[in-house]
mmCIF file of C-alpha atoms in Angstrom:
data_model
loop_
_atom_site.group_PDB
_atom_site.id
_atom_site.type_symbol
_atom_site.label_atom_id
_atom_site.label_comp_id
_atom_site.label_asym_id
_atom_site.label_seq_id
_atom_site.Cartn_x
_atom_site.Cartn_y
_atom_site.Cartn_z
ATOM 1 C CA MET A 1 -14.171 -14.179 -16.850
ATOM 2 C CA THR A 2 -14.174 -10.657 -18.270
ATOM 3 C CA THR A 3 -16.817 -7.973 -18.411
ATOM 4 C CA ALA A 4 -17.275 -5.212 -20.970
ATOM 5 C CA HIS A 5 -16.604 -1.722 -19.678
ATOM 6 C CA PRO A 6 -19.711 0.432 -20.364
ATOM 7 C CA VAL A 7 -17.797 3.530 -21.518
ATOM 8 C CA THR A 8 -14.828 2.194 -23.471
ATOM 9 C CA ASN A 9 -16.402 -1.127 -24.545
ATOM 10 C CA THR A 10 -13.136 -2.847 -23.608
ATOM 11 C CA THR A 11 -12.920 -5.865 -21.385
ATOM 12 C CA ALA A 12 -11.557 -5.971 -17.874
ATOM 13 C CA PRO A 13 -11.096 -8.877 -15.469
ATOM 14 C CA ALA A 14 -14.136 -9.630 -13.342
ATOM 15 C CA THR A 15 -13.799 -8.929 -9.622
ATOM 16 C CA ASP A 16 -16.198 -11.611 -8.395
ATOM 17 C CA GLY A 17 -18.994 -9.069 -8.086
ATOM 18 C CA VAL A 18 -17.004 -6.855 -5.707
ATOM 19 C CA THR A 19 -17.730 -3.186 -6.249
ATOM 20 C CA GLY A 20 -15.159 -0.470 -5.672
ATOM 21 C CA VAL A 21 -12.217 -2.297 -7.259
ATOM 22 C CA VAL A 22 -10.300 -0.326 -9.877
ATOM 23 C CA THR A 23 -9.698 -2.129 -13.177
ATOM 24 C CA GLY A 24 -8.456 -1.366 -16.662
ATOM 25 C CA ARG A 25 -6.293 1.604 -17.573
ATOM 26 C CA PRO A 26 -6.796 3.419 -14.215
ATOM 27 C CA LEU A 27 -5.366 0.344 -12.483
ATOM 28 C CA ALA A 28 -2.336 0.444 -14.775
ATOM 29 C CA TRP A 29 -1.769 4.125 -13.923
ATOM 30 C CA LEU A 30 -2.087 3.448 -10.197
ATOM 31 C CA ARG A 31 0.454 0.645 -10.474
ATOM 32 C CA ILE A 32 2.848 2.948 -12.371
ATOM 33 C CA GLU A 33 2.298 5.533 -9.654
ATOM 34 C CA GLY A 34 3.224 2.875 -7.093
ATOM 35 C CA LEU A 35 6.487 2.233 -8.926
ATOM 36 C CA ALA A 36 7.229 5.976 -8.891
ATOM 37 C CA VAL A 37 6.486 6.215 -5.155
ATOM 38 C CA ALA A 38 8.760 3.239 -4.470
ATOM 39 C CA GLY A 39 11.508 4.885 -6.528
ATOM 40 C CA GLY A 40 11.050 8.092 -4.571
ATOM 41 C CA GLY A 41 11.343 6.197 -1.303
ATOM 42 C CA LEU A 42 14.589 4.603 -2.493
ATOM 43 C CA ALA A 43 15.974 7.956 -3.638
ATOM 44 C CA ILE A 44 15.176 9.564 -0.290
ATOM 45 C CA PHE A 45 16.713 6.627 1.555
ATOM 46 C CA ALA A 46 19.877 6.902 -0.570
ATOM 47 C CA GLY A 47 20.205 10.518 0.541
ATOM 48 C CA THR A 48 20.285 9.552 4.225
ATOM 49 C CA GLY A 49 23.648 7.808 3.973
ATOM 50 C CA GLN A 50 22.324 4.990 6.159
ATOM 51 C CA PRO A 51 23.318 1.360 5.478
ATOM 52 C CA TRP A 52 21.261 -0.414 2.820
ATOM 53 C CA TRP A 53 20.623 -3.429 5.060
ATOM 54 C CA LEU A 54 18.057 -1.267 6.869
ATOM 55 C CA ILE A 55 15.682 -1.601 3.922
ATOM 56 C CA PRO A 56 15.132 -5.366 4.208
ATOM 57 C CA ALA A 57 15.271 -5.102 8.000
ATOM 58 C CA LEU A 58 12.448 -2.534 8.111
ATOM 59 C CA PHE A 59 10.499 -3.306 4.944
ATOM 60 C CA LEU A 60 7.786 -5.447 6.562
ATOM 61 C CA VAL A 61 7.249 -3.225 9.617
ATOM 62 C CA PRO A 62 4.093 -1.627 8.115
ATOM 63 C CA ASP A 63 2.613 -5.124 7.741
ATOM 64 C CA LEU A 64 2.637 -5.519 11.517
ATOM 65 C CA SER A 65 -0.472 -3.343 11.403
ATOM 66 C CA TRP A 66 -2.250 -6.545 10.361
ATOM 67 C CA PHE A 67 -2.455 -7.430 14.050
ATOM 68 C CA ALA A 68 -5.092 -4.709 14.451
ATOM 69 C CA TYR A 69 -7.488 -7.101 12.692
ATOM 70 C CA LEU A 70 -7.563 -9.030 15.971
ATOM 71 C CA ALA A 71 -9.775 -6.176 17.217
ATOM 72 C CA GLY A 72 -12.166 -6.654 14.289
ATOM 73 C CA PRO A 73 -12.280 -5.808 10.590
ATOM 74 C CA ARG A 74 -13.252 -2.161 10.978
ATOM 75 C CA ILE A 75 -10.430 -1.286 13.386
ATOM 76 C CA GLY A 76 -8.063 -3.572 11.490
ATOM 77 C CA ALA A 77 -8.766 -1.854 8.172
ATOM 78 C CA TRP A 78 -8.355 1.597 9.735
ATOM 79 C CA VAL A 79 -4.968 0.802 11.304
ATOM 80 C CA TYR A 80 -3.761 -1.152 8.275
ATOM 81 C CA ASN A 81 -4.740 1.694 5.935
ATOM 82 C CA LEU A 82 -3.024 4.240 8.186
ATOM 83 C CA ALA A 83 0.205 2.252 7.820
ATOM 84 C CA HIS A 84 -0.311 1.706 4.076
ATOM 85 C CA THR A 85 -1.181 5.154 2.748
ATOM 86 C CA ALA A 86 1.003 8.199 2.144
ATOM 87 C CA PRO A 87 0.145 10.464 5.138
ATOM 88 C CA LEU A 88 2.129 8.460 7.710
ATOM 89 C CA PRO A 89 5.390 8.085 5.749
ATOM 90 C CA LEU A 90 5.147 11.700 4.571
ATOM 91 C CA ALA A 91 4.664 12.863 8.158
ATOM 92 C CA LEU A 92 7.702 10.805 9.189
ATOM 93 C CA LEU A 93 9.732 12.368 6.379
ATOM 94 C CA ALA A 94 8.634 15.882 7.371
ATOM 95 C CA ALA A 95 9.436 15.236 11.026
ATOM 96 C CA GLY A 96 12.808 13.754 10.074
ATOM 97 C CA ALA A 97 13.651 16.787 7.962
ATOM 98 C CA GLY A 98 12.348 19.286 10.512
ATOM 99 C CA TRP A 99 14.111 17.725 13.466
ATOM 100 C CA HIS A 100 17.191 16.562 11.505
ATOM 101 C CA ASN A 101 16.450 13.021 12.652
ATOM 102 C CA SER A 102 17.706 10.387 10.217
ATOM 103 C CA ALA A 103 15.781 7.574 11.951
ATOM 104 C CA LEU A 104 12.470 9.281 11.145
ATOM 105 C CA THR A 105 13.628 10.005 7.599
ATOM 106 C CA VAL A 106 14.612 6.360 7.098
ATOM 107 C CA ALA A 107 11.258 5.208 8.498
ATOM 108 C CA GLY A 108 9.401 7.506 6.108
ATOM 109 C CA ALA A 109 11.501 6.485 3.115
ATOM 110 C CA VAL A 110 11.070 2.767 3.800
ATOM 111 C CA GLY A 111 7.350 3.400 4.367
ATOM 112 C CA LEU A 112 7.075 5.004 0.924
ATOM 113 C CA LEU A 113 9.029 2.141 -0.620
ATOM 114 C CA HIS A 114 6.688 -0.387 1.020
ATOM 115 C CA LEU A 115 3.591 1.573 -0.024
ATOM 116 C CA GLY A 116 4.785 1.919 -3.608
ATOM 117 C CA LEU A 117 5.648 -1.751 -4.018
ATOM 118 C CA ASP A 118 2.306 -2.750 -2.463
ATOM 119 C CA ARG A 119 0.491 -0.623 -5.050
ATOM 120 C CA LEU A 120 2.622 -2.033 -7.844
ATOM 121 C CA MET A 121 1.591 -5.543 -6.754
ATOM 122 C CA LYS A 122 -2.098 -4.507 -6.559
ATOM 123 C CA TYR A 123 -2.332 -4.418 -2.766
ATOM 124 C CA GLY A 124 -4.462 -1.413 -2.073
ATOM 125 C CA VAL A 125 -6.472 0.294 0.620
ATOM 126 C CA LYS A 126 -8.583 -2.213 2.554
ATOM 127 C CA TYR A 127 -12.351 -2.072 2.889
ATOM 128 C CA ASP A 128 -13.889 -2.566 6.332
ATOM 129 C CA HIS A 129 -15.675 -5.814 5.517
ATOM 130 C CA SER A 130 -12.828 -8.061 4.362
ATOM 131 C CA PHE A 131 -9.042 -8.162 4.631
ATOM 132 C CA GLY A 132 -8.741 -9.488 1.087
ATOM 133 C CA VAL A 133 -10.765 -6.778 -0.660
ATOM 134 C CA THR A 134 -8.843 -3.650 -1.616
ATOM 135 C CA HIS A 135 -9.405 -0.804 -4.049
ATOM 136 C CA LEU A 136 -6.887 -2.426 -6.420
ATOM 137 C CA GLY A 137 -8.072 -6.007 -6.325
ATOM 138 C CA VAL A 138 -9.361 -9.030 -4.483
ATOM 139 C CA HIS A 139 -6.760 -11.226 -2.805
ATOM 140 C CA GLY A 140 -7.420 -14.655 -1.364
ATOM 141 C CA ARG A 141 -10.835 -15.571 -0.031
ATOM 142 C CA HIS A 142 -13.316 -12.840 0.876
ATOM 143 C CA LYS A 143 -16.862 -12.596 2.191
#
């Protein structure tokens, strides 16, 4: 099902009545931005000189924040979003640069890579009411 956009009169996929989900051209730009962020994370990682096997070994670490949902959707969304938005990996990168600590730099670079690829695949910032509802789309079943 598609709905007509009131300003551009173009159609965009329906989001099952969920408000706050980006569609259309802004979604395309946010996905392109995600690709750029992922590329930046890879470029920063390449500059560390660390072994490339660290990327697959650490790539899913931000997803461990999912366990915060065991404390409820509000706390879960807050912790998950902290691990899946730019401030945390950027802080790790700054700390790594400031303290000349390659482990922190690697963590920040892999965090940016993870964040960028999530955005590219339409996994966005979570709302408090449902794990599957993000600003970039609805995934799975939601309330």
